[in-house]
C-alpha positions as CSV (number, residue, x, y, z in Angstrom):
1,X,-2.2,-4.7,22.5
2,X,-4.4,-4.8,19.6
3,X,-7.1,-2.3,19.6
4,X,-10.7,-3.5,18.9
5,X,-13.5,-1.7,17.1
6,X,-17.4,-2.3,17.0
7,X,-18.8,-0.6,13.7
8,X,-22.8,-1.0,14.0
9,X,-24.6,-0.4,11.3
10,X,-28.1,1.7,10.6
11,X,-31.5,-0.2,10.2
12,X,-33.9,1.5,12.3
13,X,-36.0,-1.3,14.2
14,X,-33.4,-3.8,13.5
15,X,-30.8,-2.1,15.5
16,X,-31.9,-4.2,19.0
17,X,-30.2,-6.6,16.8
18,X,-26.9,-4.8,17.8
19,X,-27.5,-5.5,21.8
20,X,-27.4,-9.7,20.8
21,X,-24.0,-8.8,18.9
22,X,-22.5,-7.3,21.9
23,X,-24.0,-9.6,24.8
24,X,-22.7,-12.4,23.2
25,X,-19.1,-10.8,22.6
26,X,-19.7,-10.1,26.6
27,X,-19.9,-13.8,26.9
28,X,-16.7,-15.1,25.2
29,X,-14.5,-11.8,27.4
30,X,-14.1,-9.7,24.1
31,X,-14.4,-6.6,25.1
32,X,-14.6,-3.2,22.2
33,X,-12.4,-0.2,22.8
34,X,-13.5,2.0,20.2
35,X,-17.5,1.9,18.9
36,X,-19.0,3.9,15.8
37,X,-22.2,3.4,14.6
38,X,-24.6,5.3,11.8
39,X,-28.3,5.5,12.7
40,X,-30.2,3.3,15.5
41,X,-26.5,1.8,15.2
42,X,-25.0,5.2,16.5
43,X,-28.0,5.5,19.5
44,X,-26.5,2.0,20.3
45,X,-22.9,2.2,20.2
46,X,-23.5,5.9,22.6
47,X,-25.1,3.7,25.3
48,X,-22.5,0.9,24.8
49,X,-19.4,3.9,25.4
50,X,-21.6,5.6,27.9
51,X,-22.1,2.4,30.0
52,X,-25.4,2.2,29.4
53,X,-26.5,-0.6,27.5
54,X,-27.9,-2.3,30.6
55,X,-31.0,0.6,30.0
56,X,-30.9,0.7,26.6
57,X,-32.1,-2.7,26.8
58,X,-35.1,-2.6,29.3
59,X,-36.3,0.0,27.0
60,X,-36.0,-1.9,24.4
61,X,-37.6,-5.2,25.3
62,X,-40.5,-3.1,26.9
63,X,-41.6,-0.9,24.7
64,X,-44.9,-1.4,22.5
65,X,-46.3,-0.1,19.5
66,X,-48.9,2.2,21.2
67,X,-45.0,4.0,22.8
68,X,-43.6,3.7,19.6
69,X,-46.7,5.7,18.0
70,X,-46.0,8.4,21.3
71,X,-42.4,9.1,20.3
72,X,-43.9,10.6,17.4
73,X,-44.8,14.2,16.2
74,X,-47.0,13.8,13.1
75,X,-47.4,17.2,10.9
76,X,-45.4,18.4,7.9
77,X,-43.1,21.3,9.9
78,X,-39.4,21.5,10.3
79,X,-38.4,19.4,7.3
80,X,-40.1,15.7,8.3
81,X,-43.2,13.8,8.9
82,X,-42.2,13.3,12.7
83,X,-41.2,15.6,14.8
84,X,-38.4,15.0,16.7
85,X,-39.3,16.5,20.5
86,X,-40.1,13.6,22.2
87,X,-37.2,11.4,20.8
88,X,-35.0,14.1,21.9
89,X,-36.5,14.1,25.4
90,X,-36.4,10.3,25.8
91,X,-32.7,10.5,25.0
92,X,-32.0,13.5,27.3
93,X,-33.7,11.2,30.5
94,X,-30.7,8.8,30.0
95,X,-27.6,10.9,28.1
96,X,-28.2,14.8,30.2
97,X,-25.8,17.2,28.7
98,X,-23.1,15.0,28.0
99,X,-20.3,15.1,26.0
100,X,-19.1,12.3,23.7
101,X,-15.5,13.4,24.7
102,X,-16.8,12.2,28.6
103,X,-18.1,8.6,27.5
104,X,-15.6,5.9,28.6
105,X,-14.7,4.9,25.2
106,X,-14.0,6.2,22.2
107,X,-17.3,6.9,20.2
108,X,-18.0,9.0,16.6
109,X,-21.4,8.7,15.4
110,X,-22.1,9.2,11.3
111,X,-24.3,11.8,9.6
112,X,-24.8,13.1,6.0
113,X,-24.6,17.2,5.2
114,X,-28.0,17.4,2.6
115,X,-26.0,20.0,1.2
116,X,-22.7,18.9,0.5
117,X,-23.3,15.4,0.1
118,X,-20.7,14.5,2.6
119,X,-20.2,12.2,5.1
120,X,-19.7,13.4,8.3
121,X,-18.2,12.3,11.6
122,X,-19.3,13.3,14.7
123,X,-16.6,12.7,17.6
124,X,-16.9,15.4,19.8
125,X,-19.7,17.5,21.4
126,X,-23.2,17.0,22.5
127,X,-24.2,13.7,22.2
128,X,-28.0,14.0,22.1
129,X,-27.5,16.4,19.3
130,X,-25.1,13.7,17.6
131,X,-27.6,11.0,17.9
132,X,-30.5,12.8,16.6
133,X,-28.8,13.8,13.7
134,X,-27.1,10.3,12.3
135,X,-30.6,8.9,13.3
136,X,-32.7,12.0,11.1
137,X,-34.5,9.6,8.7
138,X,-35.0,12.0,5.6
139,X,-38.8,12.8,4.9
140,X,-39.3,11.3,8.3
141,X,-37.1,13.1,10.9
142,X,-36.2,16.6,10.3
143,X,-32.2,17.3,9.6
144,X,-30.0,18.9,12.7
145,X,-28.6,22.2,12.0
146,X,-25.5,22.7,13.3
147,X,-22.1,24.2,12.5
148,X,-23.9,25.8,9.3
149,X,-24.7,22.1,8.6
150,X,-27.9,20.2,7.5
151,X,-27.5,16.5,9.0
152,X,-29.5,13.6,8.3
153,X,-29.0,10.0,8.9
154,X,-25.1,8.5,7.9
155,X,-27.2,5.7,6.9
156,X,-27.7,7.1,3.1
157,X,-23.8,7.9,2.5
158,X,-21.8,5.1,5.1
159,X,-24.5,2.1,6.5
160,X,-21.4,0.6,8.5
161,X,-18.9,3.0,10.0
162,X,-15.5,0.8,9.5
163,X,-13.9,3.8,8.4
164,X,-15.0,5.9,11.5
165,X,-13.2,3.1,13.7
166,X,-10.1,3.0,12.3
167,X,-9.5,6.8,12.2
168,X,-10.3,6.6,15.9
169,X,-7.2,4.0,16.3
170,X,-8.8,0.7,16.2
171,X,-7.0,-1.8,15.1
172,X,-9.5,-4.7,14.6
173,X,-12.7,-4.2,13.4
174,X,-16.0,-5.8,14.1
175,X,-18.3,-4.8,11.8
176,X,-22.5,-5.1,11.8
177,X,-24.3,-5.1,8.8
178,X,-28.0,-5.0,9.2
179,X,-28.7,-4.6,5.8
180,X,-27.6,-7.7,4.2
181,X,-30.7,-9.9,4.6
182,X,-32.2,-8.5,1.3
183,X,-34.0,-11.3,0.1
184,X,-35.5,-11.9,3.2
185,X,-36.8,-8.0,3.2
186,X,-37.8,-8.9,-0.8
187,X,-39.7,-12.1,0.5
188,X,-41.5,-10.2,3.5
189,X,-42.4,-7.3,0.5
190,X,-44.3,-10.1,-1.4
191,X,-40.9,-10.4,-4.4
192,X,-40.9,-14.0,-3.9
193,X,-40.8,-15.4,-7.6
194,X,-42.5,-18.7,-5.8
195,X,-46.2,-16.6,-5.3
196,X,-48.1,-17.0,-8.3
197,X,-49.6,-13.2,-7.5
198,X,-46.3,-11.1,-6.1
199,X,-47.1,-7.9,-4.9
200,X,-46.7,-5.1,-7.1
201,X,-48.1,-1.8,-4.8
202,X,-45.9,0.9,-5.2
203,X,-44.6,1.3,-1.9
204,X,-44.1,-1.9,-1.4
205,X,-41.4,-1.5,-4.7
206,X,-40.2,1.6,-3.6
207,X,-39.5,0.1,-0.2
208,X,-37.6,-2.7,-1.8
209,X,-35.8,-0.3,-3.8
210,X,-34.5,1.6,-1.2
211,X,-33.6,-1.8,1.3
212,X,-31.1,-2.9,-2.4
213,X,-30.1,0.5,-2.7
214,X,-28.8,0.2,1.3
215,X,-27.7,-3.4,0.8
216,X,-24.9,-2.3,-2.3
217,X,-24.1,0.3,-0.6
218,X,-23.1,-1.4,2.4
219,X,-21.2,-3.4,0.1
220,X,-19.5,-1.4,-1.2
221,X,-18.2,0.3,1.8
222,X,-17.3,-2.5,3.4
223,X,-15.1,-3.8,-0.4
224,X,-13.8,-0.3,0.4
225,X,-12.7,-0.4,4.1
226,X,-12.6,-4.1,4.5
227,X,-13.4,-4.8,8.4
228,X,-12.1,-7.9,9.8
229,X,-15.1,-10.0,11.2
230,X,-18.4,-9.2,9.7
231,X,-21.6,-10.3,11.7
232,X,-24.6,-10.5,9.5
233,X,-28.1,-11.0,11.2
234,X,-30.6,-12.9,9.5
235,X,-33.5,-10.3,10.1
236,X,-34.7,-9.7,6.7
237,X,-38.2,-11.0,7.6
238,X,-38.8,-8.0,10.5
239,X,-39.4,-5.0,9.5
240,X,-37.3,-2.2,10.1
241,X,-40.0,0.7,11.3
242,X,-41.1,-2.0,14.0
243,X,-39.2,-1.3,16.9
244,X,-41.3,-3.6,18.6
245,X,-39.5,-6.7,17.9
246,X,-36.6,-6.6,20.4
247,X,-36.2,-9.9,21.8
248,X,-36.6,-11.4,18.7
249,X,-34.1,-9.4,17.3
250,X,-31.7,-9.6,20.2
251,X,-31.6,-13.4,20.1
252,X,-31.0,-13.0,16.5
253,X,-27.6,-11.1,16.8
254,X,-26.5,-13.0,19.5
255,X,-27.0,-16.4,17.4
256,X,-25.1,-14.5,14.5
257,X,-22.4,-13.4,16.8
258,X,-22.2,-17.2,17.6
259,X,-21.6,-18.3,14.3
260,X,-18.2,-16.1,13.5
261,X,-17.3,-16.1,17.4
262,X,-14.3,-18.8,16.0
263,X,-12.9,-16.4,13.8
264,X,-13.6,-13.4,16.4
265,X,-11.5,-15.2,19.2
266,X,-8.6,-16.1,16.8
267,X,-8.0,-12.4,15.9
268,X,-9.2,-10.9,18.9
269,X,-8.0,-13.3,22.1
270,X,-5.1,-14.9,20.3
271,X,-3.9,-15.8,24.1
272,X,-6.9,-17.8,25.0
273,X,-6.5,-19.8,21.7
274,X,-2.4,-20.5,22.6
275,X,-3.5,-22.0,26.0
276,X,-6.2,-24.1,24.2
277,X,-4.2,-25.6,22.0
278,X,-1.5,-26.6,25.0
């Protein structure tokens, strides 16, 4: 029996989008095996293998900006803007000293090594210490030491972890790319060649910049390591530092779901398509 992956990609905020993806997969019985995610993707996919995406999601619909401005550290130690103490607590409360080799499925989360360059896949071992470091926004989150390692988030070397799934043995991949919806992100920026005065500030380019610079990337990976469904959210017009947005965003990747769940039954639940057609 064909063994099904869930690859969900990095995009801060955006990742409650993730939750829709898998509620409506819930839905129509199509159940993942293997999960791998890079970023807010990889905090995710560890509460989807640990059976705990039921909790995942209260705090997600709940929490408001004055708790999203708590999580953080502010000062210019340890290598970010944000400290990284309270994140690590939060996720403690719900993952203890767990292992990812005890979740009930499967699981790699992806980080980048600041001084190799390399992409790195994280399997095995603490799974706090996993999350924190494919989740280590550079500049904003200070990288996880570890092995003689500096990890930051996998987001800047592999945006959707295909490639993680299949060396874990899946066989068909569902992919999430949150990074597609660039010229929604360009229009919310002010790059709308309709405005008679676009916006020119200089973070508001350098933001841009960076949301392209993700978007060929995940491209390119995916040209690469071709998954087999890919489900592309629409969310271009949220930004992805607001993690304030969740039901919005959850309704969002369910909807996308929706529109590839033909396609997702025919390679997934090739049974329940036989009987249909009797």
């Amino acid at each position: 029996m064909a063994r099904i992956g869930l690859a969900l990609g990095g995009g801060a905020g955006l990742g409650w989008a993730h939750i829709g993806v898998v509620r409506a997969l819930e839905a129509e019985g199509v159940e993942c095996d293997i999960v791998t995610g890079t970023s807010i993707g990889s905090i995710v996919g560890a509460c989807i293998a640990g059976d705990m995406l039921d909790e995942l999601e209260d705090i997600a619909r709940e929490i408001t900006l004055k708790e999203m401005i708590s999580l953080g550290e502010f000062g210019f130690q340890k290598g970010g803007l944000i400290g990284a103490g309270k994140i690590e607590r939060r996720l403690r409360e719900h993952f203890g000293a767990r292992v990812i080799e005890q979740l009930q499925k499967p699981f790699a989360a992806v980080a980048a090594d600041l001084y190799s360059g390399e992409r790195v896949v994280l399997d095995a071992g603490d799974v706090v210490t996993a999350l924190r470091a494919s989740s280590a926004i550079p500049g904003v989150l200070p990288p996880i030491r570890t092995n003689n390692l500096y990890l930051v988030d996998g987001g800047i070397v592999d945006p959707v972890p295909v490639e993680a799934a299949r060396d874990l043995g899946a066989d068909i991949i569902i992919a999430v790319d949150l990074q597609s919806d660039y010229m929604g992100r360009a229009r919310r920026l002010g790059f709308d060649p309709v405005l008679e005065k676009p916006s020119l500030a200089a973070i508001k380019s350098a933001r841009a910049g960076w949301s392209l610079a993700l978007q060929a990337l995940s491209k390119a990976r995916m040209v690469a390591d071709a998954p087999d469904i890919v489900i592309a959210p629409s969310i271009g017009h949220i930004d992805m530092a607001d993690f304030t947005k969740a039901e919005e965003l959850i309704t969002l990747g369910h909807h996308a779901t929706l529109e590839v769940m033909p396609e997702i039954l025919a390679l997934c639940l090739p049974s329940r398509n036989i009987v249909s057609a009797q």
